Coordinates of C-alpha atoms in Angstrom, one line a residue:
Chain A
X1 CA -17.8 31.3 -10.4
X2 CA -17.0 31.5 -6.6
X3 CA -17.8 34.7 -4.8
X4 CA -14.8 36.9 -4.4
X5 CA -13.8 38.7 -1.2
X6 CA -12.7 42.2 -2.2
X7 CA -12.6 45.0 1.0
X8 CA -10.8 47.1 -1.4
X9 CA -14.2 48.4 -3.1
X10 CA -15.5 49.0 0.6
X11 CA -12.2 51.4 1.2
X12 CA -13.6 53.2 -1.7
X13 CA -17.0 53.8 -0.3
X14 CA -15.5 54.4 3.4
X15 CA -16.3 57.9 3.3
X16 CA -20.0 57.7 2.9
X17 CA -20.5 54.6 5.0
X18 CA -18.7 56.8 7.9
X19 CA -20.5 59.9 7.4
X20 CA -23.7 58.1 7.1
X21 CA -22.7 56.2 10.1
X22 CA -22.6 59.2 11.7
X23 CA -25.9 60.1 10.6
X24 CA -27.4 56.9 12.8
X25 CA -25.5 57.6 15.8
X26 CA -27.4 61.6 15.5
X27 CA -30.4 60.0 15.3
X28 CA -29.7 57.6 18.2
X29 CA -28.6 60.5 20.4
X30 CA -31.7 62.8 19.0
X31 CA -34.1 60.0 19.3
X32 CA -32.8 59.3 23.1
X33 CA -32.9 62.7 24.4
X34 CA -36.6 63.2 22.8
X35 CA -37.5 59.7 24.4
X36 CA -35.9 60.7 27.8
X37 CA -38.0 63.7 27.8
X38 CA -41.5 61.9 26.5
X39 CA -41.0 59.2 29.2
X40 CA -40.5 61.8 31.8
X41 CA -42.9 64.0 31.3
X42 CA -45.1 61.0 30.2
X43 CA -44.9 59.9 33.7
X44 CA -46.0 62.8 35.5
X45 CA -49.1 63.0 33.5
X46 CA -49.6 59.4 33.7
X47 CA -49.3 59.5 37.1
X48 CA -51.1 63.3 37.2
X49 CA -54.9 63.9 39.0
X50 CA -56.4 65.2 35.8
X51 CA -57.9 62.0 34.5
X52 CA -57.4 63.1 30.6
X53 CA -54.3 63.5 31.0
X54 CA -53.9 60.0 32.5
X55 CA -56.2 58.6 29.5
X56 CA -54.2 59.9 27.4
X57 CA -51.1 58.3 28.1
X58 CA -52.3 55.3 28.8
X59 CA -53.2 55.3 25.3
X60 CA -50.8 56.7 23.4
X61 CA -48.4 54.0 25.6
X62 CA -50.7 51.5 24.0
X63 CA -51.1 52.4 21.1
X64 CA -47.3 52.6 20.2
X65 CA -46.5 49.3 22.1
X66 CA -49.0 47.3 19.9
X67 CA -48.1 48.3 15.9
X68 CA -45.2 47.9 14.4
X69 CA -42.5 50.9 14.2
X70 CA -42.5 50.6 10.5
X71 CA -45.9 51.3 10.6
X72 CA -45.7 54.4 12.7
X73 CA -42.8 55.8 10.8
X74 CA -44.7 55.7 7.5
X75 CA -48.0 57.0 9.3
X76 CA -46.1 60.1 10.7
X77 CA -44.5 60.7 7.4
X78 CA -47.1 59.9 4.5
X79 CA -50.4 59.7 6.0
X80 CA -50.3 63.1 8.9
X81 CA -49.2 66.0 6.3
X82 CA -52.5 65.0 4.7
X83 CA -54.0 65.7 7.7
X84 CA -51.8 68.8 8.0
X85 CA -52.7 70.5 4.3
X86 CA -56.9 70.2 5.6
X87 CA -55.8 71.7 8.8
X88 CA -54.0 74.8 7.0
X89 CA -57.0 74.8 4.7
X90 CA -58.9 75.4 8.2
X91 CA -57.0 77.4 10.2
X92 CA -56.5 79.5 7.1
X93 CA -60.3 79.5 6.6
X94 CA -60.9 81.2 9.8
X95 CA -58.5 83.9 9.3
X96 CA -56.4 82.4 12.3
X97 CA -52.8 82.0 9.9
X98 CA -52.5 84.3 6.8
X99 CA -52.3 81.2 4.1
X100 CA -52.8 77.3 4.0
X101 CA -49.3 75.7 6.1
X102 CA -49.0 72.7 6.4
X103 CA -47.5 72.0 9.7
X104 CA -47.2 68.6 9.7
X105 CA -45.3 68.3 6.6
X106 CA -41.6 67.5 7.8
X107 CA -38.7 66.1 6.4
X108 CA -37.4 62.6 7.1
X109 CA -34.6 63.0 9.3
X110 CA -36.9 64.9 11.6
X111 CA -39.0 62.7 10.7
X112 CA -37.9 59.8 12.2
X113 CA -36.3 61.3 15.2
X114 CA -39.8 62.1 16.1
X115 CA -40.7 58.8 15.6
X116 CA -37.9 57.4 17.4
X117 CA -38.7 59.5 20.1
X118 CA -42.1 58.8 20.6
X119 CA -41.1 55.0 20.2
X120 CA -38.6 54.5 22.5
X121 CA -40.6 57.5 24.9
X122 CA -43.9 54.8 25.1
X123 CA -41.6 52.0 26.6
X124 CA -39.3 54.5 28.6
X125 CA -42.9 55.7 30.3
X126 CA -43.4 52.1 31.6
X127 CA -39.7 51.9 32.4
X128 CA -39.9 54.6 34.4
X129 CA -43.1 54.4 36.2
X130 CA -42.1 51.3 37.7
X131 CA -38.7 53.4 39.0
X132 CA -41.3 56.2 40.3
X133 CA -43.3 53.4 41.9
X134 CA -40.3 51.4 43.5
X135 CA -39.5 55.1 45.8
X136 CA -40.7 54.5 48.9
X137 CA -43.9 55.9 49.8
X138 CA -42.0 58.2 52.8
X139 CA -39.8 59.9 50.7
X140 CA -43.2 61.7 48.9
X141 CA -44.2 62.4 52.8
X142 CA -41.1 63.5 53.4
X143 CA -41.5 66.3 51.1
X144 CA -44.7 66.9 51.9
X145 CA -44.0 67.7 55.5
X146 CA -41.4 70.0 54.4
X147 CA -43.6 72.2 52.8
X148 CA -42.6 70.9 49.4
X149 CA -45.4 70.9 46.4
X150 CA -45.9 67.5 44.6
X151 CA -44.1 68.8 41.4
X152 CA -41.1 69.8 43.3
X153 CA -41.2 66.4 45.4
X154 CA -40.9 65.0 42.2
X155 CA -38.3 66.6 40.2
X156 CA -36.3 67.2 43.0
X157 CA -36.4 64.0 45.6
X158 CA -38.1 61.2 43.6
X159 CA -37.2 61.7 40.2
X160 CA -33.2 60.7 41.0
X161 CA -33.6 57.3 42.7
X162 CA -36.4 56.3 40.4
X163 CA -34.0 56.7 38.1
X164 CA -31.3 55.1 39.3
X165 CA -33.6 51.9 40.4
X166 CA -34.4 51.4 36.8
X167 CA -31.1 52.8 34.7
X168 CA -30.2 49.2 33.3
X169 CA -33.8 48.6 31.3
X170 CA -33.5 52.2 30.6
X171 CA -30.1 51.6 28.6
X172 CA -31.0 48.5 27.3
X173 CA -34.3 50.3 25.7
X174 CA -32.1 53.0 24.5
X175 CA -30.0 50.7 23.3
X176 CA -33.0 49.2 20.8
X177 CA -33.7 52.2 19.6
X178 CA -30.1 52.9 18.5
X179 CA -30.4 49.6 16.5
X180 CA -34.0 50.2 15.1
X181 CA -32.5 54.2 13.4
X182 CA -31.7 50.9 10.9
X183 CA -35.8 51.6 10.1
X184 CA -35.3 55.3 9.3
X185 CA -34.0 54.8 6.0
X186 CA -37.4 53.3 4.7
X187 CA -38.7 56.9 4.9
X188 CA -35.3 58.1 2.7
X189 CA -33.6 59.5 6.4
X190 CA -30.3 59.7 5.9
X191 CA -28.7 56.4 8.1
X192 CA -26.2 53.9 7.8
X193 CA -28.4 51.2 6.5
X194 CA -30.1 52.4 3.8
X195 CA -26.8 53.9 2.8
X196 CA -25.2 50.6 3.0
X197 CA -27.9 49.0 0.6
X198 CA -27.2 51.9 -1.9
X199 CA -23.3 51.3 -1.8
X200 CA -24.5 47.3 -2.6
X201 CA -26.4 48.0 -5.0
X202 CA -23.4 49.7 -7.1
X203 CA -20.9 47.4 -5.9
X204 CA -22.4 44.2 -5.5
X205 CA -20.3 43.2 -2.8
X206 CA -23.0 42.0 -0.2
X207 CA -20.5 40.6 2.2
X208 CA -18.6 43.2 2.8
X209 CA -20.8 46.0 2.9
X210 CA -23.1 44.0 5.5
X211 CA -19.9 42.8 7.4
X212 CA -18.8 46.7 7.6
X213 CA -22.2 47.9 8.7
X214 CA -22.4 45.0 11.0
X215 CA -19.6 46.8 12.6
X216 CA -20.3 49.9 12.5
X217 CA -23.4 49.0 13.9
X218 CA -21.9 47.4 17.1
X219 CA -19.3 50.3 17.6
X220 CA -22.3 52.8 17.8
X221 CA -24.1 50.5 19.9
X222 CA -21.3 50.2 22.1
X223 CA -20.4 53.7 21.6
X224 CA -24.2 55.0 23.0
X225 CA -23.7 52.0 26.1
X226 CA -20.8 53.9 27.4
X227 CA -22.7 57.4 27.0
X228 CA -25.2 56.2 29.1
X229 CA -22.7 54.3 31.7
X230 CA -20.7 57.7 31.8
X231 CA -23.9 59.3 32.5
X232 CA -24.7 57.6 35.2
X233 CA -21.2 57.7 37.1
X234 CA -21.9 61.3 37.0
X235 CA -25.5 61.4 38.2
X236 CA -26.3 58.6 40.1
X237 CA -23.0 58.5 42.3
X238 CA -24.3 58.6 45.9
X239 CA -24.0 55.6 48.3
X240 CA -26.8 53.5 49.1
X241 CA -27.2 50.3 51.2
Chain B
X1 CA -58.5 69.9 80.4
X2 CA -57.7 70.8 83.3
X3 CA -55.2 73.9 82.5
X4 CA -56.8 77.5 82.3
X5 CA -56.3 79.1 78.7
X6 CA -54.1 82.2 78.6
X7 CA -54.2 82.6 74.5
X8 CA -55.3 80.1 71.4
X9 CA -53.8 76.5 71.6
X10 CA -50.9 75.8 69.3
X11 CA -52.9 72.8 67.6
X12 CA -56.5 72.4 68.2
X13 CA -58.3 69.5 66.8
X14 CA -62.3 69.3 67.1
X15 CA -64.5 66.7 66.5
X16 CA -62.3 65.4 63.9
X17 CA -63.0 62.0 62.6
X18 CA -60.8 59.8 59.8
X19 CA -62.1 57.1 57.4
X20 CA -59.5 55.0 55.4
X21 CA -62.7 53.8 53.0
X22 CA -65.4 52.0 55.5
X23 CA -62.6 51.9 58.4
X24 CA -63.3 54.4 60.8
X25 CA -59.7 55.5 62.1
X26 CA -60.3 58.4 64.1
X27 CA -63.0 59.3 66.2
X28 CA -64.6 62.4 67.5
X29 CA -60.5 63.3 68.3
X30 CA -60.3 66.6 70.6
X31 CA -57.4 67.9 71.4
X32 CA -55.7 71.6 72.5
X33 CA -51.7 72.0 72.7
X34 CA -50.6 75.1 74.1
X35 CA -47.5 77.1 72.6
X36 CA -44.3 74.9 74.6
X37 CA -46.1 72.0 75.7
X38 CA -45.2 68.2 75.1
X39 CA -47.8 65.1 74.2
X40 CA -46.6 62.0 74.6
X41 CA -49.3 60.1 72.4
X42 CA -49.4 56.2 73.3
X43 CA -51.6 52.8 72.8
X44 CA -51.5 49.9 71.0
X45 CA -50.9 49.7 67.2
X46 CA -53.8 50.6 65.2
X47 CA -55.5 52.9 67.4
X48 CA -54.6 55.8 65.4
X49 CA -51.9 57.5 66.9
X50 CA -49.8 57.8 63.9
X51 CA -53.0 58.6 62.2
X52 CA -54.0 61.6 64.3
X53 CA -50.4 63.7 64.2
X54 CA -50.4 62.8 60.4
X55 CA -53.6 64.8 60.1
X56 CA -52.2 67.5 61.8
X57 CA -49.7 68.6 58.8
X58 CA -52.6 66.9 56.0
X59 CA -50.4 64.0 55.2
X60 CA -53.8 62.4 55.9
X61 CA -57.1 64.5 55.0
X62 CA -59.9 64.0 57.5
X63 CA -63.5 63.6 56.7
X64 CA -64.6 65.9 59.5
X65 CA -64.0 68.3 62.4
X66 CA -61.8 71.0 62.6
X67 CA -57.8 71.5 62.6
X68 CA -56.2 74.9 63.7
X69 CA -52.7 74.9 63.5
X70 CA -50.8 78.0 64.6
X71 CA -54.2 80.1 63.7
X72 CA -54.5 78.5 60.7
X73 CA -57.8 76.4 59.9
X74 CA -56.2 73.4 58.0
X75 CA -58.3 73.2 54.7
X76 CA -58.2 71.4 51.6
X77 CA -56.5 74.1 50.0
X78 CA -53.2 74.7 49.1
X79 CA -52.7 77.3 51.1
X80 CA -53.6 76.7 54.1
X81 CA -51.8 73.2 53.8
X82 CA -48.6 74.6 52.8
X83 CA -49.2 77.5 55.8
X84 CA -49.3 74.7 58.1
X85 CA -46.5 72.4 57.0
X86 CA -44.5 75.0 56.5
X87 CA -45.0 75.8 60.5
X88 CA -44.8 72.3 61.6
X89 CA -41.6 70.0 61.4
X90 CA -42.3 65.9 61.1
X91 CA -39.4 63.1 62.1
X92 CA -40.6 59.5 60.7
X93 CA -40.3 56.2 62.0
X94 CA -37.9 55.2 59.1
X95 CA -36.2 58.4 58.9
X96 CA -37.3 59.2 55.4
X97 CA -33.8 61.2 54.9
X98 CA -33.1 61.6 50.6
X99 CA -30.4 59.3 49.6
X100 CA -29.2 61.2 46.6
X101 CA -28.5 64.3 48.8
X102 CA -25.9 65.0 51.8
X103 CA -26.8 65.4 55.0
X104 CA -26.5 69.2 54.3
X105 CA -28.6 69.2 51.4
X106 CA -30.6 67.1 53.2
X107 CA -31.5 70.4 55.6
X108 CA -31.1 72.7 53.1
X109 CA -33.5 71.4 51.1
X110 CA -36.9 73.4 52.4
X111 CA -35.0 76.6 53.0
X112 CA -34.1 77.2 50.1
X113 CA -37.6 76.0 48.6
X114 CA -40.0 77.4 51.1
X115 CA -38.4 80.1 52.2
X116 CA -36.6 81.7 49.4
X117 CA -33.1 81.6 51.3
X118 CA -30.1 82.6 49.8
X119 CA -27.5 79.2 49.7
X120 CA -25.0 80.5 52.2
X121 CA -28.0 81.5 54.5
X122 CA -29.4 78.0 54.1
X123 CA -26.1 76.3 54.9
X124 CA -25.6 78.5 58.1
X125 CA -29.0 77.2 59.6
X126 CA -28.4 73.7 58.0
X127 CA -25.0 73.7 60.2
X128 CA -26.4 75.6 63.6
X129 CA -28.8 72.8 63.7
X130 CA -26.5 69.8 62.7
X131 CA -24.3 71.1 65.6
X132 CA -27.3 71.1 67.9
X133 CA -28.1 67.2 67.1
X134 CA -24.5 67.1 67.3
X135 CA -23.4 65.7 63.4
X136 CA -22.1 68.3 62.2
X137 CA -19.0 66.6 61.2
X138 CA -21.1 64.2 58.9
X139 CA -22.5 67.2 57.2
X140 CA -20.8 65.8 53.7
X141 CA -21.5 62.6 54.2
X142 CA -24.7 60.7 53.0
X143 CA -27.8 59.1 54.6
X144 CA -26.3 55.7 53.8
X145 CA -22.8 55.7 55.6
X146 CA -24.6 56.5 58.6
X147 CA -26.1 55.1 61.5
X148 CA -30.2 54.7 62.5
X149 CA -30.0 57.0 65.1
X150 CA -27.6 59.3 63.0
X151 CA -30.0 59.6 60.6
X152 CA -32.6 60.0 62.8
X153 CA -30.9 63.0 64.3
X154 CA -29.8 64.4 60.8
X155 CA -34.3 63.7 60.3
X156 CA -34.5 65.9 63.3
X157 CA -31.9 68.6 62.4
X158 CA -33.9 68.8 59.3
X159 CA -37.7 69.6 60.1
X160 CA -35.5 72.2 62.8
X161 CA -34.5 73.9 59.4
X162 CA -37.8 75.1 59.0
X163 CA -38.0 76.8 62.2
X164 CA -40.9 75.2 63.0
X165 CA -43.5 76.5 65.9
X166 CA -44.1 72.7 66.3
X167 CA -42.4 69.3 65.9
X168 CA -44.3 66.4 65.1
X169 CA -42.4 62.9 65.9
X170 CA -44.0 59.4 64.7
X171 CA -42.1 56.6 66.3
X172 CA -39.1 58.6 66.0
X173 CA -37.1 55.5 67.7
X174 CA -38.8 52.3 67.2
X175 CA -37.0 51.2 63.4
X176 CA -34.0 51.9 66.0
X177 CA -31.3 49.8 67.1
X178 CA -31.7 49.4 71.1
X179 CA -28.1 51.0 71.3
X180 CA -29.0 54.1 69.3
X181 CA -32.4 54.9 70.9
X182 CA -30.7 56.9 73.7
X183 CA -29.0 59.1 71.2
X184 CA -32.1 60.3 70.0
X185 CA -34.5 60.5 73.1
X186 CA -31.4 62.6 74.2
X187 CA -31.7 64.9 71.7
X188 CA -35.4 64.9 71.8
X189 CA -35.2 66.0 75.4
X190 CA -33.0 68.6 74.5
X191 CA -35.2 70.4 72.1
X192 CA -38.2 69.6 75.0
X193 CA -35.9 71.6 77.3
X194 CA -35.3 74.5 74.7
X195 CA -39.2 75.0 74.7
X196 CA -40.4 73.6 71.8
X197 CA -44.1 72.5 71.1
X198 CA -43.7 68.7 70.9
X199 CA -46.4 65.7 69.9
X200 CA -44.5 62.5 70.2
X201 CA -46.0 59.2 69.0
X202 CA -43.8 56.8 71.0
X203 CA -44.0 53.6 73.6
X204 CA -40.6 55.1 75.4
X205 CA -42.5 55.2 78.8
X206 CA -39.5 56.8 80.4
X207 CA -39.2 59.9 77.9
X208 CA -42.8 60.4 78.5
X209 CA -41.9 60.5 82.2
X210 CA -39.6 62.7 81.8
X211 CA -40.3 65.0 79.6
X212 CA -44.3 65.0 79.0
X213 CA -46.7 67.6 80.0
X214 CA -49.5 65.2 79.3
X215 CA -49.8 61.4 78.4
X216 CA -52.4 60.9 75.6
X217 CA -53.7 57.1 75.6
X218 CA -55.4 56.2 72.4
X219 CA -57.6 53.0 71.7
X220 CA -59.4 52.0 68.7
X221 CA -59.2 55.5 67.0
X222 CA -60.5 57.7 70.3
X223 CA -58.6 58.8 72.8
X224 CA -59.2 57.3 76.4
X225 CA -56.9 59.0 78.7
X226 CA -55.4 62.2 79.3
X227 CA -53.0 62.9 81.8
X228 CA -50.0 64.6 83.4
X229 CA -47.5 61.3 83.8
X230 CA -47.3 61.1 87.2
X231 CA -51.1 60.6 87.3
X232 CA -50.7 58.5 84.1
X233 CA -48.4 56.1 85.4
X234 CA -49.6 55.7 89.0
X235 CA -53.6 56.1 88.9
X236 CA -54.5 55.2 85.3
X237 CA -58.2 55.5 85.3
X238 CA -59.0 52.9 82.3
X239 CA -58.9 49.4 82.6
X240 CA -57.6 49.7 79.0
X241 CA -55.3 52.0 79.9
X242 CA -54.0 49.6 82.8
X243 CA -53.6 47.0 80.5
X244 CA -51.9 48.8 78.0
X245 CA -49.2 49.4 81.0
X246 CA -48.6 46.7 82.1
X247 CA -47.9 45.4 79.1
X248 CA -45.9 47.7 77.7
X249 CA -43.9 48.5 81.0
X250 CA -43.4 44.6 81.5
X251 CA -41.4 44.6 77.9
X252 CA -39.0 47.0 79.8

């Protein structure tokens, strides 16, 4: 018997595909902002004098970039709270909190926004170094003969054009991680793919549930694109040569 | 020296010597400024010119010897560094102006900052000294819609904003179209002729005659010759010095 095409059944189940839908695009925009602020502040301690600090990042940067998300994800979410419980244990021990906690026992949507943001955050380090690194070497002097400290020469002279030099891998790295919230759902966070498989599994209507994802998938991509566009007509507006 | 020493120089540097790694950029470099006086500083590239008035405000530590900027021994501290900067204005070679901020934010920048003024306070100096450089009317506008030497005079206009004792200028017209370079040796002259304390790293023979107290000649990071100009330019006591002349007074 041939397959049947039948969107009616996907009509039925439009509510939770959209509302689940909705749950990717939060953890696109949650996941962004967390990686925004780990590639930022990555930077300055990559680029910092205290040589830990430095290590550090390097590492972590490597780290990430060379295992698979899917293998982050699960090690955030199964194998840290066990870390977490003999940490209460310990802290509790030494009379530091008043019983065992286990901090790092989270829920998945959390969860993977974390690990979203530290994913995307790794690659927005590099991103953003090399903007940090393409700002002419007088604009830092600049600031320094004005009496500025380094900090302030940063957040408030270089951190803008750096940005703007490297806004178009910035997006497009942004625009991964939106796709890769797909991953989420293997640590039960509530996203549009794993929904979708649920729906499938009821309905058994493959094609139309991966067709209407497939969608969905491209609006939200689309969707977060013009975010970031709109972002940038607002912030990096000045004239240049 | 040949002037008698009514009070403590402006800038003193003593015995002050620069390494870039095994490169020995400065030498033994001594040098008083009084309160009001302009250097001309001059010699081929790589001698260290640009080296030595970089030092002065620490954009480049030195090794050894002494700084003393406005009674203020330059350390390695923050303090002392941000003491002296914050007395000592710089204009670049290539302008260095921010392109993500307007010309009046451009000047506002280190008042508000470094000297804790209130915004209205900062844009009333900000526009008393664009009117002085005479840009006011591009006070909206930023670096990028305007000219080298507008820039240049907006870069000047700045390091005025922070009411500086001294101003430090580092080839303030050679990334210059010839037609603009008049615009801002005028306005340099200006500020010479309002009394400021000036060091000027530049080749412009002519501005040195005109406005210099002394001519500082500077070879292979030392300094060979120091003169009024009129001595500088007619009796030059160095045969590198001579050389240097005629070379650079041929080009013009």
């Amino acid at each position: 018997m041939a397959y049947k095409f039948d969107f009616g059944a996907i009509w039925e189940a439009m509510p939770q595909l959209l509302a689940a839908g909705l749950g990717t695009l939060g953890l696109a925009v949650a996941g962004s902002l967390l990686a925004i602020v780990i590639g930022i502040g990555g930077v300055v301690l990559r680029d910092s004098r205290l040589a830990p600090a430095r290590w550090l990042v390097m590492s972590f940067v490597e780290l990430i970039r060379n295992t698979p998300f899917l293998v982050q994800i699960y090690f955030i979410f199964f194998a840290l709270p066990l870390l977490g419980a003999q940490l209460g244990q310990l802290l509790a021990g030494l009379g530091l909190i008043a019983r065992p906690t286990n901090y790092l026992l989270i829920g998945p949507w959390p969860t993977a926004v974390i690990a979203l943001g530290l994913n995307g955050g790794a690659y927005a380090i590099e991103i953003i170094r090399g903007g940090v690194q393409a700002v002419p070497k007088g604009q830092w002097e600049a600031g320094a003969a004005l009496g500025l400290h380094r900090a302030t020469v940063f957040r408030l002279i270089v951190l803008k054009p750096a940005l703007r030099a490297i806004y178009p891998s910035l997006t497009s790295q942004f625009t991964l991680l939106t796709l890769t919230t797909s991953i989420a759902g293997a640590i039960a966070a509530y996203e549009l793919f794993s929904e979708a498989k649920f729906i499938d599994s009821q309905i058994y209507k493959p094609f139309e549930v991966y067709f209407t994802i497939t969608v969905f998938y491209f609006v939200i991509s689309w969707f977060m694109n013009q975010l970031f566009q709109a972002f940038a007509r607002r912030y990096f507006s000045y004239p240049t040569k | 020296m040949t002037q008698t020493r009514q009070a403590a120089p402006m800038i003193l540097m003593e015995g002050v010597e620069k390494w870039y790694g095994q490169f020995k950029a400065l030498t033994d470099i001594n040098l008083e400024v009084n309160s009001g006086e302009k250097i001309v500083l001059c010699g081929p590239s790589g001698s260290g010119k640009s080296t030595l008035i970089r030092c002065i405000n620490h954009l480049e530590p030195i090794q050894k010897g002494r700084i003393v900027v406005d009674g203020v021994t330059l350390g390695h501290d923050t303090k002392s560094i941000d003491a002296v900067r914050r007395g000592a204005g710089m204009v670049f070679q290539q302008f260095n102006l921010f392109p993500h901020m307007t010309v009046l934010e451009n000047c506002t920048l280190s008042p508000l900052r470094t000297r804790g003024l209130k915004k209205d306070a900062a844009d009333a100096l900000a526009r008393k000294f664009l009117a002085r450089v005479q840009i006011l009317d591009q006070a909206e506008k930023y670096p990028a819609q305007l000219s080298g030497g507008q820039q240049q005079r907006v870069a000047i206009a700045r390091a005025l904003c922070m009411e500086p004792k001294v101003m430090l200028f580092d080839e303030p017209t050679s990334a210059l179209d010839p037609e603009m370079v008049k615009e801002v040796l005028d306005t340099m002259v200006e500020l010479a002729r309002d009394g400021m304390t000036m060091i000027v790293v530049t080749h412009e023979m002519g501005f040195a005659r005109q406005v210099a107290d002394r001519v500082i000649f500077m070879a292979s990071g030392q300094i060979v010759e120091e003169e009024p100009p009129e001595q500088f330019f007619q009796a030059p006591k160095h045969e590198r010095t001579r050389k240097f002349l005629g070379e650079i007074l041929r080009q013009h």
